[in-house]
Coordinates of N, CA and C in Angstrom, one line a residue:
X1 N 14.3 35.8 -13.3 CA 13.3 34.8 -13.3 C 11.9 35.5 -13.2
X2 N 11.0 35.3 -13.8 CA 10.0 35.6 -13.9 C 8.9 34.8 -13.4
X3 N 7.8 36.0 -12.1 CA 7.1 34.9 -11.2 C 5.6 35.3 -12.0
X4 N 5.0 36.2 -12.5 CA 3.8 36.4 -12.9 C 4.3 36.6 -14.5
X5 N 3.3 35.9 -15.0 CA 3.3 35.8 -16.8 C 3.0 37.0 -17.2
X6 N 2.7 38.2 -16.6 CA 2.6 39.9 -16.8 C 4.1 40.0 -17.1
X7 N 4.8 39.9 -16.0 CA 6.5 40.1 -16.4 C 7.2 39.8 -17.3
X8 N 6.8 38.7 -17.6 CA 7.2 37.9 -19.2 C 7.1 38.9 -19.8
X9 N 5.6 39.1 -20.3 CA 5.2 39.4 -21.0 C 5.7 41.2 -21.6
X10 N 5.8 41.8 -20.8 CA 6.0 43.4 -20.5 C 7.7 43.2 -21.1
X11 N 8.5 42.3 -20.5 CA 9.7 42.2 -20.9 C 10.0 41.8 -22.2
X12 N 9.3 40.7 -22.4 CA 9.3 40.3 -24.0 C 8.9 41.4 -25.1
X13 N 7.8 41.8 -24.6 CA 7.5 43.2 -25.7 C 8.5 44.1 -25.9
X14 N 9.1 44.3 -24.9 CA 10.1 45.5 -24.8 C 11.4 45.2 -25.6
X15 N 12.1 44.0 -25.3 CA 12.8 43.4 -26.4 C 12.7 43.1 -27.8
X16 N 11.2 42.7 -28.0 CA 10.6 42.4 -29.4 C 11.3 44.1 -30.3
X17 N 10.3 44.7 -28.9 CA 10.9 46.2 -29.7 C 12.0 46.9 -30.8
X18 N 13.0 46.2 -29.6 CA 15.0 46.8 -29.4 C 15.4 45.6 -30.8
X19 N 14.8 44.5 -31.1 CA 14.7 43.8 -31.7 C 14.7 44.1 -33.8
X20 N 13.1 44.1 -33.3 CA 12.7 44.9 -34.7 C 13.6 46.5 -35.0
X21 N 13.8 47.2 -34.0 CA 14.5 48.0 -34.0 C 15.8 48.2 -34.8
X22 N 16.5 47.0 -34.7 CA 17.9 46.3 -35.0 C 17.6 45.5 -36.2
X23 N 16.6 44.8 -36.5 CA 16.3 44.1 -37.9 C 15.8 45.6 -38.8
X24 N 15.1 46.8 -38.7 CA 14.6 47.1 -39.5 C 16.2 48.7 -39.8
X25 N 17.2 48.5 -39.2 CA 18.4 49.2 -39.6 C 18.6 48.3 -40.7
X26 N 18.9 47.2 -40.9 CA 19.7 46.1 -41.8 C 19.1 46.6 -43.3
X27 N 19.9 46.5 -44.1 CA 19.0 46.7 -45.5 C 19.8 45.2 -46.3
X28 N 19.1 44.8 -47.5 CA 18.9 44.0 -48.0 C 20.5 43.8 -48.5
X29 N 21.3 44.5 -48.8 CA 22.2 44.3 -49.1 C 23.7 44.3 -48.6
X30 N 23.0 44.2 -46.9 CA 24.3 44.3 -46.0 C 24.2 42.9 -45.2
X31 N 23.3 42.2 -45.9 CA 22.8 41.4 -44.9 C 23.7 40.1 -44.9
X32 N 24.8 40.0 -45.5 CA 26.1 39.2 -45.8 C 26.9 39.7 -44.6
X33 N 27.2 40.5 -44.4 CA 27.9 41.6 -43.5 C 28.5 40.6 -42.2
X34 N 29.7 40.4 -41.7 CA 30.5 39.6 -40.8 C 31.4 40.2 -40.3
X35 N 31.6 40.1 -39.0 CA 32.9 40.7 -38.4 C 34.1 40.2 -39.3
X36 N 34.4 39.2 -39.7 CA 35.0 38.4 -40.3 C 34.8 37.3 -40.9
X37 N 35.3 37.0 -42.1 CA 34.6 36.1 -43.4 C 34.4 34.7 -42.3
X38 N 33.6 34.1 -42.5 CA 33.6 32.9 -42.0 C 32.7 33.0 -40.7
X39 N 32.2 33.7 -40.1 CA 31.5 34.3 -38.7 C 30.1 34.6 -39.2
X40 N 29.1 34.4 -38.4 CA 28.2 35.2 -38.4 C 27.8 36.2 -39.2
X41 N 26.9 36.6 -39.9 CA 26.5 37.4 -40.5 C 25.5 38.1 -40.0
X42 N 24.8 39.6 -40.6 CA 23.7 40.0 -39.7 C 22.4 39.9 -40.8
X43 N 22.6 39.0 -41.5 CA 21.4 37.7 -41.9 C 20.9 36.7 -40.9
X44 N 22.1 36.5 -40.9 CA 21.9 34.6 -39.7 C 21.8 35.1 -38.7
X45 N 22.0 35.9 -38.2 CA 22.0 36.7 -36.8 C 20.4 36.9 -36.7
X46 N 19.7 37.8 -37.2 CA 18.0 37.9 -37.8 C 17.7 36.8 -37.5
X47 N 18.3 35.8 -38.9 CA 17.1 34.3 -39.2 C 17.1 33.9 -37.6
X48 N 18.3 33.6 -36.7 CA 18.5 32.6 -35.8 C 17.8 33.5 -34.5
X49 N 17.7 34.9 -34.4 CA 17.2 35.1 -33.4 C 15.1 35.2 -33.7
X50 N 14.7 34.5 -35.2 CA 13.5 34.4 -35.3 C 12.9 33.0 -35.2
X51 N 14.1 32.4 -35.4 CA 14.1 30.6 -35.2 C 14.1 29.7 -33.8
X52 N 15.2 30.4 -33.1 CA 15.6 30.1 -32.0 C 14.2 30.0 -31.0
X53 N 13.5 31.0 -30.4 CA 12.5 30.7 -29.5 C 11.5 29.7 -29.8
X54 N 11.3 29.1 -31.1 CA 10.5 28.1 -31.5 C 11.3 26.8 -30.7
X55 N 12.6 26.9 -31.0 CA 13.1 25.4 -30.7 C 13.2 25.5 -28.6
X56 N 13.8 27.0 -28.4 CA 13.7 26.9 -27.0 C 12.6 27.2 -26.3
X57 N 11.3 27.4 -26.9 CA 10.5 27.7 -26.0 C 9.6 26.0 -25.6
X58 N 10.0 24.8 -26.5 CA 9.6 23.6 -26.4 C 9.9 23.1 -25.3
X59 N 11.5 23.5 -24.8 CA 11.6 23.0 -23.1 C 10.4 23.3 -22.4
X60 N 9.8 24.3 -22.6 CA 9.1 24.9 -21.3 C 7.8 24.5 -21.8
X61 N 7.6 23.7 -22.9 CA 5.8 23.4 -23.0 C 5.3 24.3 -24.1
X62 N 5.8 25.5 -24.8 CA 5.5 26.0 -25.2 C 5.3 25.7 -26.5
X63 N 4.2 25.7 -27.8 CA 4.6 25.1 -28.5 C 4.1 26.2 -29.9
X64 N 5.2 26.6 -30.7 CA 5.0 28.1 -31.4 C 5.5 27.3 -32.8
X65 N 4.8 27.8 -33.8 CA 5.3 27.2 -34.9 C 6.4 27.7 -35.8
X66 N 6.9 26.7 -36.5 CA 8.1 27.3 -37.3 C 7.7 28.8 -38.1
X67 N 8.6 29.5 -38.6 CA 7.7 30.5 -39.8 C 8.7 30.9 -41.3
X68 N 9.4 29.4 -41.2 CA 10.3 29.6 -42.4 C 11.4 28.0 -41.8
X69 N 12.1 28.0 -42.9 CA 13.0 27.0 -42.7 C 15.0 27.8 -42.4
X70 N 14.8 27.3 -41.1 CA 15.8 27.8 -40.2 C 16.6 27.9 -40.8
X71 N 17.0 27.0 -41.9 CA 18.5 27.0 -42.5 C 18.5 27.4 -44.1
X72 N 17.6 28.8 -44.2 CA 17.5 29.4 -45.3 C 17.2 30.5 -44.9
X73 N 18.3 31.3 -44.9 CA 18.4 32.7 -44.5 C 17.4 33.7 -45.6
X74 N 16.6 34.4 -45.2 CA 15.9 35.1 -47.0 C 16.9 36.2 -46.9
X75 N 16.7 36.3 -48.0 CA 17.2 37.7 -49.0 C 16.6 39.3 -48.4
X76 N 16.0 39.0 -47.7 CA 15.1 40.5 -47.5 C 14.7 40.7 -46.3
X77 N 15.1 41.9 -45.6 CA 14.8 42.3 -44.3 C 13.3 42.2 -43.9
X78 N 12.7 42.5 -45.3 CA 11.1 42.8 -44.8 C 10.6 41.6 -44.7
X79 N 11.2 40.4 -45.2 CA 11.1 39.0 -44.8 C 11.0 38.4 -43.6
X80 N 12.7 38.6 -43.0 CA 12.8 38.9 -41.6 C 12.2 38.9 -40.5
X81 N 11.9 40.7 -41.2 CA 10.9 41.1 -40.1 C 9.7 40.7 -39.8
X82 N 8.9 40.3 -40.8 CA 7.9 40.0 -41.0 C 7.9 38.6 -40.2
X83 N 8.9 37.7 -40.6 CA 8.8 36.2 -40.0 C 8.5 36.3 -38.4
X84 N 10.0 37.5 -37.6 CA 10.3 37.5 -36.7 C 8.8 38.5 -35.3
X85 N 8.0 38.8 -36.4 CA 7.1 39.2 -35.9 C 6.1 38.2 -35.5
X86 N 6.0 37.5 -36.3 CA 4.9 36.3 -36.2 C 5.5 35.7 -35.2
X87 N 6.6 34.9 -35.0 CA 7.4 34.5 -33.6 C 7.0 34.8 -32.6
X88 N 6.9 36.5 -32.6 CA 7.1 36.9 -31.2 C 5.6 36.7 -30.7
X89 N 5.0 37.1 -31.4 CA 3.5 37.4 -31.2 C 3.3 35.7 -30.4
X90 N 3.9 34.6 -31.2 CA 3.2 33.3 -31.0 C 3.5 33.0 -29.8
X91 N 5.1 33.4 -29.1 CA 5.1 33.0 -27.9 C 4.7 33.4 -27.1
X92 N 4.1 35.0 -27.6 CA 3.6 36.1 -26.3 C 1.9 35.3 -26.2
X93 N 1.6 34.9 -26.9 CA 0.0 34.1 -27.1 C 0.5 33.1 -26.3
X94 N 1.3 32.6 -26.8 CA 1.4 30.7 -25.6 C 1.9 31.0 -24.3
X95 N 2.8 31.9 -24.0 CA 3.2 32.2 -22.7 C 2.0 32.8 -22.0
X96 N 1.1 33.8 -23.0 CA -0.2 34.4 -22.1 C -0.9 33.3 -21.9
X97 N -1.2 32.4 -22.1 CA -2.1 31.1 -21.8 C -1.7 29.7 -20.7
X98 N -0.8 30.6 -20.0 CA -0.4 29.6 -19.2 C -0.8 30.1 -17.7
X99 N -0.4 29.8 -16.5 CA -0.8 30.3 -15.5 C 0.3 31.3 -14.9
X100 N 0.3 32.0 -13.6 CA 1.4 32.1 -13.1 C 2.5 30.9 -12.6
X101 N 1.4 29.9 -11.5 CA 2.1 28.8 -11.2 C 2.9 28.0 -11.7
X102 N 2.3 27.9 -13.7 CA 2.8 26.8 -14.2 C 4.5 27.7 -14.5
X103 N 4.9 29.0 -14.6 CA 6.1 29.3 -14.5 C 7.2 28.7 -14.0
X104 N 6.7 28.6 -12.8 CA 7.8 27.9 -11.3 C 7.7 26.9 -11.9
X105 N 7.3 25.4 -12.7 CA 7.2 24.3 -12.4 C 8.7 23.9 -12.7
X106 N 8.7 22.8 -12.7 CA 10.7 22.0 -13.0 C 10.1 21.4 -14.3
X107 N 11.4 21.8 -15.4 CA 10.6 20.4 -16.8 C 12.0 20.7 -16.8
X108 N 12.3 19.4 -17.7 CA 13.9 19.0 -18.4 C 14.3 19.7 -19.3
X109 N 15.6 20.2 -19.2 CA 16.0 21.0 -20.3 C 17.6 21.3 -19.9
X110 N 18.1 20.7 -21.2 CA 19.6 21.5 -20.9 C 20.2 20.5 -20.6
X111 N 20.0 19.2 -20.5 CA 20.4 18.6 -19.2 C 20.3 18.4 -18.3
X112 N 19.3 19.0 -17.2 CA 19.4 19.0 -15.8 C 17.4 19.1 -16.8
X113 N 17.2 19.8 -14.7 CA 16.0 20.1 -14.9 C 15.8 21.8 -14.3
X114 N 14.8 22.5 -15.0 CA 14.8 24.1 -14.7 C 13.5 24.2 -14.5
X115 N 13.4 26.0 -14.3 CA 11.8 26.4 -14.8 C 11.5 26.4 -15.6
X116 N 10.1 26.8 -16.1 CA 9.9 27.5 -17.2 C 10.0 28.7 -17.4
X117 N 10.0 29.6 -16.0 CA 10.7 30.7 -15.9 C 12.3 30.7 -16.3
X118 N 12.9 30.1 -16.3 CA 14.4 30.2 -16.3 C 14.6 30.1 -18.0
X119 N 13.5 29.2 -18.2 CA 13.7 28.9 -19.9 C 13.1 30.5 -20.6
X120 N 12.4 31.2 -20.1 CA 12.0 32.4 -21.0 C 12.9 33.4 -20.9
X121 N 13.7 33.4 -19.3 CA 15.0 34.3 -18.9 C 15.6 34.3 -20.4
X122 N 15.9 32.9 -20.5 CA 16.7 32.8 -21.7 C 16.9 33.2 -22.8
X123 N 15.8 32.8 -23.2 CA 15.4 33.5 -24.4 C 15.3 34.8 -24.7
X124 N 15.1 35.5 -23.7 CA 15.3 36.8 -23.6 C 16.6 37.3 -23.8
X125 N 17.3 36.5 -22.6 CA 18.9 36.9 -22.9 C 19.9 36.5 -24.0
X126 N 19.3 35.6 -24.8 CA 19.4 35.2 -25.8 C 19.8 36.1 -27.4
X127 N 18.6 36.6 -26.6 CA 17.8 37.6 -27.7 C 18.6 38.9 -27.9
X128 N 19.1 38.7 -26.8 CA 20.0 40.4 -26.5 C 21.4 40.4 -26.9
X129 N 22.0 39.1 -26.1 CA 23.4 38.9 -27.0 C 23.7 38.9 -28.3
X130 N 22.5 38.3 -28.9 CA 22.4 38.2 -31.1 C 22.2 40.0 -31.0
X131 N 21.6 40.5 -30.6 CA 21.2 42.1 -30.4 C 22.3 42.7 -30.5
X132 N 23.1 42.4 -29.6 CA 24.2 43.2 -29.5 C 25.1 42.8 -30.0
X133 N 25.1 41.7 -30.9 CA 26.6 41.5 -31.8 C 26.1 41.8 -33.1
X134 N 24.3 42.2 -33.5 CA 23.9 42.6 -34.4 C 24.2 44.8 -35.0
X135 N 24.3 44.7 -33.1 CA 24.5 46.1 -33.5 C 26.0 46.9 -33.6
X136 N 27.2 45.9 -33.5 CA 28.3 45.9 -33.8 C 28.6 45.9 -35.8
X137 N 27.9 44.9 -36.1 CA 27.6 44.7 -37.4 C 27.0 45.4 -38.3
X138 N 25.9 46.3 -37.3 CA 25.5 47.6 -38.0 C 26.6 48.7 -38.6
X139 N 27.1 48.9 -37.7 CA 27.9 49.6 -37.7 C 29.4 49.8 -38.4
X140 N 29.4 48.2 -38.4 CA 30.6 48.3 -39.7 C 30.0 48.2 -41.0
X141 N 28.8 47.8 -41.3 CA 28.3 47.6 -42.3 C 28.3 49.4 -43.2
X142 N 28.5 50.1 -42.0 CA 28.1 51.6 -42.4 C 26.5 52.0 -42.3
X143 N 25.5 51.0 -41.1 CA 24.1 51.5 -41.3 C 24.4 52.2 -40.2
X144 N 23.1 52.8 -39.8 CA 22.4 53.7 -38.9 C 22.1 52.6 -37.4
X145 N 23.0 52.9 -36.4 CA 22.7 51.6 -35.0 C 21.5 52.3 -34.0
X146 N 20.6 51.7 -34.2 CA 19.4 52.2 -32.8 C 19.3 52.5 -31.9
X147 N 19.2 53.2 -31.1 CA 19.2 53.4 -29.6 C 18.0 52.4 -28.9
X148 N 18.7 51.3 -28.8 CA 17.5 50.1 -27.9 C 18.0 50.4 -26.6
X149 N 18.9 50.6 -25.7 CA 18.7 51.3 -24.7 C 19.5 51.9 -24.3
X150 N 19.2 53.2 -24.8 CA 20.1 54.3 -24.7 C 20.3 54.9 -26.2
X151 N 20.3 56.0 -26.2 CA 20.6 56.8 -27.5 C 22.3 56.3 -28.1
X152 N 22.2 56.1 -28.9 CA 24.0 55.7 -29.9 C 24.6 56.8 -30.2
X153 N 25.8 56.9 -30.7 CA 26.4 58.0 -30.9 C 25.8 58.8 -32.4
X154 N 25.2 57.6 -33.1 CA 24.2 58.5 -34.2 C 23.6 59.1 -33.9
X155 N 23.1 59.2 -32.3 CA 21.6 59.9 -32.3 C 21.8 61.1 -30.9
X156 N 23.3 61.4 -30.9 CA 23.8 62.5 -30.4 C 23.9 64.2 -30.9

């Protein structure tokens, strides 16, 4: 949970990082790529982890604009990335413009009611899980897998 919007913020970058990191291995022609036909790809994996914080950062007040249509994966990493950049920047702007206090408050979500700290937890952790099934997928794809934290056996 996150009690000062500095935390967010320092954490978010850091992941944005490990992130882009992981989108800019993918090359345009692996981007079909699936543990198995019918599963996830490390396209949709990209688009949804550049999509996603728009729709979950709404729980929390946050309000970041779309930067493509969710259910059109592009063709091109430098698409991607490029979308997935604008994203991050937007929430790191809207989460900087809030207070520390307004973190702690209770708003609806999920069902119940949370923080808005709990809602950025998320997205963070969110962000890591698509990460790390993205960097499984690197790897059978035959790319190069990043050291987001920790060096890979590529970089031994």
């Amino acid at each position: 949970m996150y009690r000062k919007v500095e935390d967010f913020i320092l954490d978010w970058n850091e992941s944005v990082a490990g992130t882009v990191s992981v989108f800019n291995a993918m090359s345009d022609n692996k981007l079909d790529q699936a543990i198995v036909e019918g599963h996830s790809t490390l396209g949709w994996l990209a688009w949804h982890l550049t999509n996603a914080p728009v729709f979950l950062s709404k729980f929390a007040g946050f309000e970041i604009p779309l930067v493509g249509n969710p259910k059109e994966v592009p063709t091109s990493v430098k698409t991607i990335v490029e979308a997935y950049e604008i994203m991050a920047q937007a929430l790191s702007n809207a989460v900087s413009n809030t207070s520390d206090e307004a973190l702690l408050e209770e708003v609806a979500a999920f069902g119940s009611t949370t923080t808005r700290s709990q809602i950025l937890r998320k997205i963070v952790d969110h962000q890591t899980h698509h990460r790390g099934q993205m960097t499984v997928l690197l790897r059978q794809a035959g790319l190069p897998v990043p050291g987001v934290m920790g060096p890979t056996r590529e970089q031994h």
